[in-house]
Coordinates of N, CA and C in Angstrom, one line a residue:
M1 N 5.0 -1.5 -37.6 CA 3.5 -1.4 -37.6 C 3.6 -1.6 -39.5
P2 N 2.8 -1.9 -40.2 CA 2.8 -1.9 -41.3 C 2.7 -0.4 -42.5
S3 N 3.1 0.1 -43.4 CA 3.5 1.0 -44.0 C 1.9 1.0 -44.6
C4 N 0.6 0.4 -44.3 CA -0.5 0.8 -44.8 C -1.3 1.1 -43.7
A5 N -1.3 1.2 -42.4 CA -1.6 1.2 -41.4 C -1.2 3.2 -40.9
M6 N -0.3 3.3 -42.1 CA 0.3 5.4 -41.5 C -0.3 5.3 -42.7
S7 N -1.2 5.9 -43.3 CA -1.8 6.3 -43.9 C -2.3 7.6 -44.0
H8 N -1.7 8.8 -45.1 CA -2.6 10.1 -44.7 C -3.6 10.6 -44.7
K9 N -4.4 9.3 -45.5 CA -6.1 9.5 -45.3 C -7.0 9.3 -43.7
K10 N -7.4 10.3 -43.9 CA -8.3 10.2 -42.9 C -9.9 9.4 -43.1
T11 N -10.1 8.0 -42.1 CA -11.0 7.1 -42.9 C -11.7 7.1 -41.3
A12 N -13.3 6.9 -41.4 CA -13.9 7.2 -40.1 C -13.6 5.4 -39.4
A13 N -13.6 5.9 -38.4 CA -14.1 4.2 -37.7 C -14.9 3.3 -38.1
K14 N -16.4 4.5 -38.3 CA -17.2 3.1 -38.9 C -16.9 2.7 -40.4
D15 N -16.1 3.0 -41.0 CA -15.4 2.8 -42.2 C -14.3 1.2 -42.3
L16 N -13.8 1.2 -41.3 CA -12.5 0.5 -40.6 C -13.3 -0.9 -41.2
P17 N -12.6 -2.1 -41.4 CA -13.1 -3.4 -40.8 C -12.9 -3.4 -39.5
A18 N -13.4 -4.4 -38.7 CA -13.3 -4.5 -37.6 C -12.6 -5.3 -37.1
E19 N -11.4 -5.7 -37.9 CA -10.5 -5.9 -37.2 C -9.5 -4.8 -36.9
R20 N -9.5 -3.2 -37.6 CA -8.8 -2.4 -37.6 C -9.5 -1.1 -36.8
A21 N -11.0 -1.2 -36.9 CA -11.7 -0.4 -35.8 C -11.3 -0.4 -34.2
A22 N -11.4 1.1 -33.6 CA -10.7 1.1 -32.5 C -11.8 0.5 -31.5
P23 N -11.3 -0.1 -30.9 CA -12.6 -1.2 -29.6 C -13.3 -0.6 -28.7
K24 N -14.3 -0.7 -28.9 CA -15.5 -0.3 -28.3 C -15.6 -0.1 -26.5
A25 N -15.5 0.3 -25.9 CA -15.8 0.1 -24.4 C -16.4 -0.8 -24.1
S26 N -16.1 -1.7 -22.8 CA -17.7 -2.5 -23.0 C -17.9 -2.5 -21.0
A27 N -19.3 -2.4 -20.8 CA -19.2 -2.3 -19.7 C -19.2 -3.3 -18.5
S28 N -19.1 -4.7 -19.3 CA -19.0 -5.5 -18.5 C -17.4 -6.4 -18.0
K29 N -16.8 -5.6 -18.5 CA -15.0 -6.1 -18.7 C -14.6 -5.0 -17.6
S30 N -13.9 -6.2 -16.6 CA -13.0 -5.5 -15.5 C -11.9 -5.1 -15.3
K31 N -11.6 -4.0 -15.3 CA -9.6 -3.4 -15.1 C -9.3 -4.5 -14.1
R32 N -9.5 -5.4 -13.4 CA -9.5 -5.7 -12.0 C -8.4 -6.9 -12.8
P33 N -7.1 -7.5 -12.1 CA -6.5 -8.2 -12.9 C -6.8 -9.3 -12.5
T34 N -6.9 -10.7 -12.8 CA -7.6 -12.1 -12.4 C -6.9 -13.2 -11.2
A35 N -7.1 -13.8 -10.8 CA -6.2 -14.7 -9.3 C -5.5 -15.0 -10.7
A36 N -5.1 -15.2 -11.3 CA -3.8 -16.0 -12.1 C -3.1 -14.7 -12.1
Q37 N -2.9 -13.6 -12.7 CA -2.6 -12.8 -12.8 C -1.6 -11.5 -11.9
Q38 N -0.5 -11.6 -12.0 CA 0.0 -11.7 -10.6 C 0.1 -9.5 -10.6
P39 N -0.4 -8.5 -9.6 CA -0.7 -7.0 -9.7 C 0.7 -6.8 -9.9
T40 N 0.2 -5.5 -10.9 CA 1.3 -5.0 -11.3 C 2.6 -4.5 -10.3
L41 N 3.7 -4.1 -10.4 CA 5.0 -3.3 -9.3 C 4.7 -1.4 -9.8
L42 N 4.5 -1.0 -8.8 CA 4.7 0.2 -9.1 C 6.1 0.4 -9.3
A43 N 6.2 2.3 -8.9 CA 7.6 2.9 -8.9 C 8.6 2.0 -7.7
G44 N 9.4 1.5 -7.4 CA 10.0 1.4 -6.0 C 9.3 -0.4 -6.0
G45 N 8.5 -0.9 -6.3 CA 8.1 -2.1 -6.2 C 7.1 -2.5 -5.3
N46 N 6.4 -1.1 -5.5 CA 5.2 -1.5 -4.6 C 4.2 -1.9 -5.1
P47 N 3.3 -3.0 -4.6 CA 2.3 -3.3 -5.6 C 0.8 -2.6 -5.7
Q48 N 0.7 -2.4 -6.7 CA -0.9 -2.2 -7.1 C -1.8 -2.9 -7.2
I49 N -3.0 -1.9 -6.0 CA -3.9 -3.5 -5.7 C -4.8 -2.3 -5.3
A50 N -6.1 -3.1 -6.0 CA -7.1 -1.9 -5.8 C -7.5 -1.7 -4.3
K51 N -8.7 -0.4 -4.3 CA -8.4 0.1 -2.5 C -10.0 -1.2 -2.4
A52 N -9.8 -1.2 -1.3 CA -11.0 -2.6 -0.9 C -10.8 -2.4 0.8
D53 N -11.4 -3.2 1.7 CA -11.9 -3.2 3.5 C -11.5 -4.1 3.1
G54 N -10.7 -4.6 4.6 CA -11.0 -5.9 5.0 C -9.7 -6.9 4.8
D55 N -9.9 -7.8 5.4 CA -8.3 -8.8 5.1 C -7.7 -9.0 3.9
A56 N -8.5 -9.5 3.0 CA -8.2 -10.1 1.6 C -7.4 -9.4 0.9
P57 N -8.0 -8.1 0.7 CA -6.7 -7.2 0.0 C -5.6 -6.8 0.6
V58 N -5.5 -6.7 1.7 CA -4.3 -6.9 2.4 C -3.7 -7.8 2.2
Q59 N -3.9 -9.0 2.3 CA -3.1 -10.1 2.5 C -2.7 -10.7 1.2
A60 N -2.8 -10.0 -0.2 CA -2.9 -9.5 -1.6 C -1.9 -9.0 -1.9
Y61 N -1.8 -7.7 -1.1 CA -0.8 -6.7 -1.2 C 1.1 -7.7 -0.8
I62 N 0.7 -7.9 0.7 CA 1.6 -8.7 1.5 C 2.0 -9.6 0.2
A63 N 0.9 -10.6 -0.5 CA 1.9 -11.7 -0.9 C 2.4 -11.2 -2.2
A64 N 1.9 -9.9 -2.9 CA 2.7 -9.0 -4.3 C 4.0 -8.5 -3.8
M65 N 4.5 -8.5 -2.4 CA 5.7 -7.4 -1.7 C 6.6 -8.5 -2.8
P66 N 7.6 -7.6 -3.3 CA 8.6 -8.3 -4.0 C 9.6 -8.8 -2.5
G67 N 10.1 -10.4 -2.8 CA 11.1 -10.4 -2.9 C 11.3 -10.5 -1.2
W68 N 12.3 -10.3 -0.1 CA 12.3 -9.9 1.2 C 11.3 -9.1 1.7
K69 N 10.7 -8.4 0.7 CA 9.6 -7.2 1.8 C 8.8 -7.9 2.1
S70 N 8.0 -9.1 1.6 CA 6.5 -9.9 1.5 C 6.7 -10.2 3.2
E71 N 8.3 -10.9 3.1 CA 8.1 -11.8 5.0 C 8.1 -10.3 5.4
V72 N 8.8 -9.3 5.8 CA 8.4 -8.1 6.4 C 7.0 -7.5 6.4
G73 N 6.6 -7.5 5.3 CA 4.9 -7.5 5.3 C 4.0 -8.9 6.2
N74 N 4.1 -9.7 5.9 CA 3.8 -10.7 6.7 C 4.1 -11.0 8.5
H75 N 5.4 -10.1 8.6 CA 5.4 -10.3 10.2 C 4.5 -9.0 10.4
L76 N 5.0 -7.9 9.8 CA 4.0 -6.5 10.3 C 2.4 -7.3 10.9
D77 N 1.9 -7.4 9.9 CA 0.6 -7.7 10.3 C 0.1 -9.0 11.0
A78 N 1.2 -10.0 11.3 CA 0.5 -10.7 12.2 C 1.5 -9.9 13.7
L79 N 2.1 -8.9 13.9 CA 2.4 -7.9 14.8 C 1.6 -7.0 15.5
I80 N 0.7 -6.7 14.3 CA -0.4 -5.9 14.7 C -1.6 -6.5 14.9
V81 N -1.9 -7.5 14.3 CA -3.1 -8.7 14.7 C -3.1 -9.3 15.6
R82 N -1.8 -9.0 16.2 CA -1.3 -9.5 17.7 C -1.9 -8.7 19.1
T83 N -1.3 -7.4 18.2 CA -1.0 -6.7 19.6 C -2.7 -5.4 19.7
V84 N -3.4 -5.1 18.6 CA -4.7 -4.9 18.5 C -5.8 -5.9 17.7
P85 N -6.8 -6.2 19.3 CA -7.1 -7.4 18.4 C -8.1 -6.9 17.9
G86 N -9.3 -7.0 17.2 CA -9.6 -6.6 16.3 C -9.7 -5.8 15.3
V87 N -8.1 -5.2 15.2 CA -7.7 -4.0 14.1 C -8.8 -4.6 12.9
R88 N -9.0 -3.2 11.8 CA -10.1 -2.8 11.1 C -8.4 -3.0 10.3
K89 N -8.7 -3.4 8.9 CA -7.7 -3.3 7.5 C -8.4 -3.4 6.0
A90 N -8.0 -2.6 5.5 CA -7.9 -1.8 4.0 C -6.5 -1.6 3.2
V91 N -7.3 -1.5 2.1 CA -6.1 -1.9 1.3 C -6.3 -0.3 0.4
K92 N -5.7 1.1 1.0 CA -6.1 2.6 0.1 C -4.4 3.1 -0.3
W93 N -4.8 3.5 -1.5 CA -4.0 4.2 -2.2 C -2.6 3.5 -2.4
N94 N -2.7 2.1 -2.5 CA -2.2 1.3 -2.9 C -0.9 1.0 -1.8
S95 N -1.6 0.6 -0.4 CA -0.9 0.5 0.6 C -1.8 0.3 1.8
P96 N -0.9 -0.9 2.5 CA -2.2 -1.5 3.6 C -2.3 -1.1 4.5
F97 N -3.4 -0.4 5.3 CA -3.8 0.4 6.5 C -4.6 -0.4 7.7
Y98 N -4.5 0.2 9.0 CA -4.6 -0.3 10.4 C -5.3 0.3 11.2
G99 N -6.5 0.1 11.6 CA -7.0 1.3 12.4 C -8.0 0.7 13.3
V100 N -8.8 1.4 13.8 CA -9.9 0.8 14.7 C -10.9 1.6 15.0
E101 N -11.8 0.7 14.7 CA -13.2 0.7 14.4 C -13.5 2.3 14.8
G102 N -14.4 3.7 14.5 CA -14.7 4.7 15.3 C -13.5 5.3 15.4
Q103 N -12.1 5.1 15.4 CA -10.8 5.8 15.8 C -10.2 6.2 14.7
G104 N -10.4 5.9 13.2 CA -9.7 5.9 11.8 C -8.3 5.4 11.8
W105 N -7.7 5.6 11.5 CA -6.3 4.7 10.9 C -5.3 5.1 11.2
F106 N -4.4 4.2 12.1 CA -2.7 4.8 13.3 C -1.4 4.4 12.7
L107 N -1.9 3.3 11.5 CA -0.4 2.9 10.9 C -0.7 2.7 9.2
N108 N 0.5 2.6 8.4 CA 0.4 1.9 7.3 C 1.6 1.7 6.5
F109 N 2.1 1.1 5.0 CA 3.1 0.7 5.3 C 3.1 0.5 3.9
H110 N 4.4 0.7 3.1 CA 4.4 1.1 1.7 C 5.6 0.6 1.6
C111 N 6.0 -0.2 0.2 CA 7.4 -0.8 -0.1 C 7.8 0.4 -0.9
F112 N 9.0 0.8 -0.7 CA 10.4 1.6 -1.7 C 11.0 0.9 -2.5
T113 N 11.8 0.6 -3.1 CA 13.4 0.2 -3.7 C 14.0 -0.7 -2.6
K114 N 15.1 0.3 -1.6 CA 15.4 -0.6 -0.7 C 15.1 -0.6 0.5
Y115 N 13.7 -0.5 1.0 CA 13.0 -0.5 2.2 C 11.2 -0.3 2.4
V116 N 11.0 -1.0 3.2 CA 10.0 -1.2 3.8 C 9.5 0.2 4.7
K117 N 8.6 1.3 4.5 CA 8.5 2.2 5.8 C 7.2 2.3 5.8
V118 N 6.9 2.0 7.7 CA 6.1 2.2 8.2 C 5.8 3.6 8.5
A119 N 4.5 3.8 8.5 CA 4.1 5.0 8.9 C 3.0 5.4 10.1
F120 N 3.8 6.2 11.5 CA 2.7 5.8 12.5 C 1.8 7.2 12.2
F121 N 0.6 7.4 11.8 CA -0.1 8.7 11.9 C -0.2 9.9 13.1
R122 N 0.4 9.5 14.2 CA 0.1 10.0 15.3 C 1.3 10.2 16.0
G123 N 2.4 9.6 15.4 CA 3.6 8.8 15.9 C 4.5 9.8 16.7
A124 N 4.5 10.8 16.3 CA 5.4 12.2 17.1 C 4.4 12.3 18.4
S125 N 3.7 11.8 18.9 CA 2.6 11.2 20.2 C 3.0 9.7 20.9
L126 N 4.1 9.2 20.2 CA 4.4 8.1 21.0 C 6.1 8.4 21.6
R127 N 6.0 6.9 22.3 CA 7.1 7.2 23.0 C 8.3 5.6 23.5
P128 N 9.4 5.9 23.0 CA 10.0 6.9 22.5 C 9.5 7.1 20.8
V129 N 10.0 8.2 20.7 CA 9.0 9.0 19.2 C 9.7 8.3 18.0
P130 N 9.2 7.8 17.1 CA 10.0 6.7 15.9 C 11.3 7.7 15.2
P131 N 12.1 6.8 14.9 CA 13.4 7.8 13.9 C 12.9 8.7 13.2
G132 N 12.1 8.3 12.3 CA 12.2 8.5 11.1 C 10.9 10.4 10.6
E133 N 11.2 11.4 10.4 CA 10.7 12.6 10.8 C 9.9 12.5 9.1
S134 N 8.7 13.6 9.2 CA 8.1 13.9 8.1 C 7.6 15.3 8.0
R135 N 7.3 15.5 6.6 CA 6.7 17.4 6.7 C 5.4 17.3 8.0
H136 N 5.1 15.7 7.3 CA 3.6 16.5 8.4 C 3.7 16.4 10.1
K137 N 3.7 17.3 10.8 CA 3.9 17.1 11.9 C 3.6 16.2 12.9
E138 N 2.5 15.5 12.9 CA 2.0 14.4 14.0 C 2.8 13.4 13.1
V139 N 3.2 13.2 11.7 CA 3.4 12.0 11.3 C 5.1 11.2 11.6
R140 N 5.0 10.5 12.2 CA 6.5 9.7 12.3 C 6.6 8.8 11.3
Y141 N 8.1 8.3 10.9 CA 8.0 6.5 10.1 C 8.9 5.7 11.0
L142 N 9.0 4.7 10.3 CA 10.2 3.9 10.4 C 10.9 2.8 9.3
D143 N 11.7 3.0 9.0 CA 11.8 2.4 7.7 C 12.7 1.0 7.8
I144 N 12.7 0.3 7.3 CA 12.8 -1.0 7.8 C 13.8 -1.9 6.2
H145 N 14.6 -1.8 6.3 CA 16.0 -2.5 5.1 C 15.8 -4.3 5.6
E146 N 16.3 -4.8 4.5 CA 16.2 -6.3 4.4 C 17.1 -6.6 5.3
D147 N 18.5 -6.0 5.8 CA 19.1 -6.9 6.7 C 18.8 -6.6 8.2
D148 N 17.8 -5.4 8.2 CA 17.6 -4.7 9.5 C 17.5 -5.6 10.9
P149 N 18.1 -5.8 11.8 CA 17.6 -6.5 12.8 C 16.1 -5.6 13.4
L150 N 14.5 -6.4 13.6 CA 13.5 -5.4 14.3 C 13.8 -5.9 15.7
D151 N 13.4 -5.1 16.1 CA 13.0 -4.8 17.6 C 11.4 -4.8 17.4
E152 N 11.1 -6.3 18.4 CA 9.4 -6.4 18.1 C 9.1 -6.0 18.9
A153 N 10.0 -6.1 20.4 CA 9.0 -5.5 21.2 C 9.0 -3.8 21.5
Q154 N 9.9 -3.2 21.3 CA 9.6 -1.7 20.3 C 8.6 -1.2 19.6
L155 N 8.7 -2.0 18.5 CA 7.8 -1.8 17.5 C 6.1 -2.2 17.9
A156 N 6.3 -3.3 18.6 CA 4.8 -3.5 19.1 C 4.3 -2.3 20.2
S157 N 5.1 -1.9 21.0 CA 4.8 -0.7 21.9 C 4.3 0.5 21.2
W158 N 4.9 0.4 20.0 CA 4.1 1.7 18.9 C 3.0 1.4 18.7
I159 N 2.7 0.1 18.0 CA 1.7 0.5 17.6 C 0.6 0.0 18.8
R160 N 0.6 -0.7 19.5 CA -0.2 0.1 21.0 C -1.0 1.6 21.6
Q161 N 0.6 1.9 21.4 CA 0.1 3.3 22.0 C -1.0 3.8 20.3
A162 N -0.3 3.3 19.2 CA -0.7 4.6 18.2 C -1.9 3.9 17.5
A163 N -2.1 2.4 18.4 CA -4.3 2.1 18.0 C -4.6 2.8 19.0
A164 N -4.2 3.5 20.5 CA -5.2 3.6 21.8 C -5.1 5.0 21.8
L165 N -4.3 5.6 20.6 CA -4.9 7.3 20.2 C -5.9 7.3 18.8
P166 N -6.5 8.8 19.3 CA -7.1 9.3 17.6 C -6.8 8.8 16.4
G167 N -7.1 8.0 16.0 CA -6.3 7.4 14.8 C -6.5 8.9 13.1
W168 N -6.3 8.9 12.3 CA -6.1 9.6 11.2 C -7.3 9.3 10.2
S169 N -8.5 10.4 9.7 CA -9.5 9.7 9.1 C -9.8 10.8 7.4
P170 N -9.4 9.9 6.5 CA -9.1 11.0 5.2 C -10.6 11.5 5.1

């Protein structure tokens, strides 16, 4: 930064030349990324996607999942859609959520550095219970690492069971 910008003399913004004055906020400018920009990856490589309902934001999230995780996201999404016809989708808190209309959300997933975490919101009621414990009594997790074999039949069973239970509503 040039030393002239480090002046100790306080100057009102209105007295500064236009190129040095603080930019004014514009109501017409959006903070959302354009189609050409890639979403920001948060800690652990989780994509930052704006909250929105529908398939399009979920697909944007999956497309932005880094590396092998995108393939896991595509596989999970396809399995959920096949298993729960008419499934409701949304992105909330930078994670794709899946639910049944009028019943709430039954599942979401989230990227971490070394795995994708699938959360079953009423997982303690599933049989067999998914392996990952939570500090929340009802929630159970399944962590999927890069080279983990995926038991698709068991996962589909958990998805089917979870969708039939009353879901979580924020």
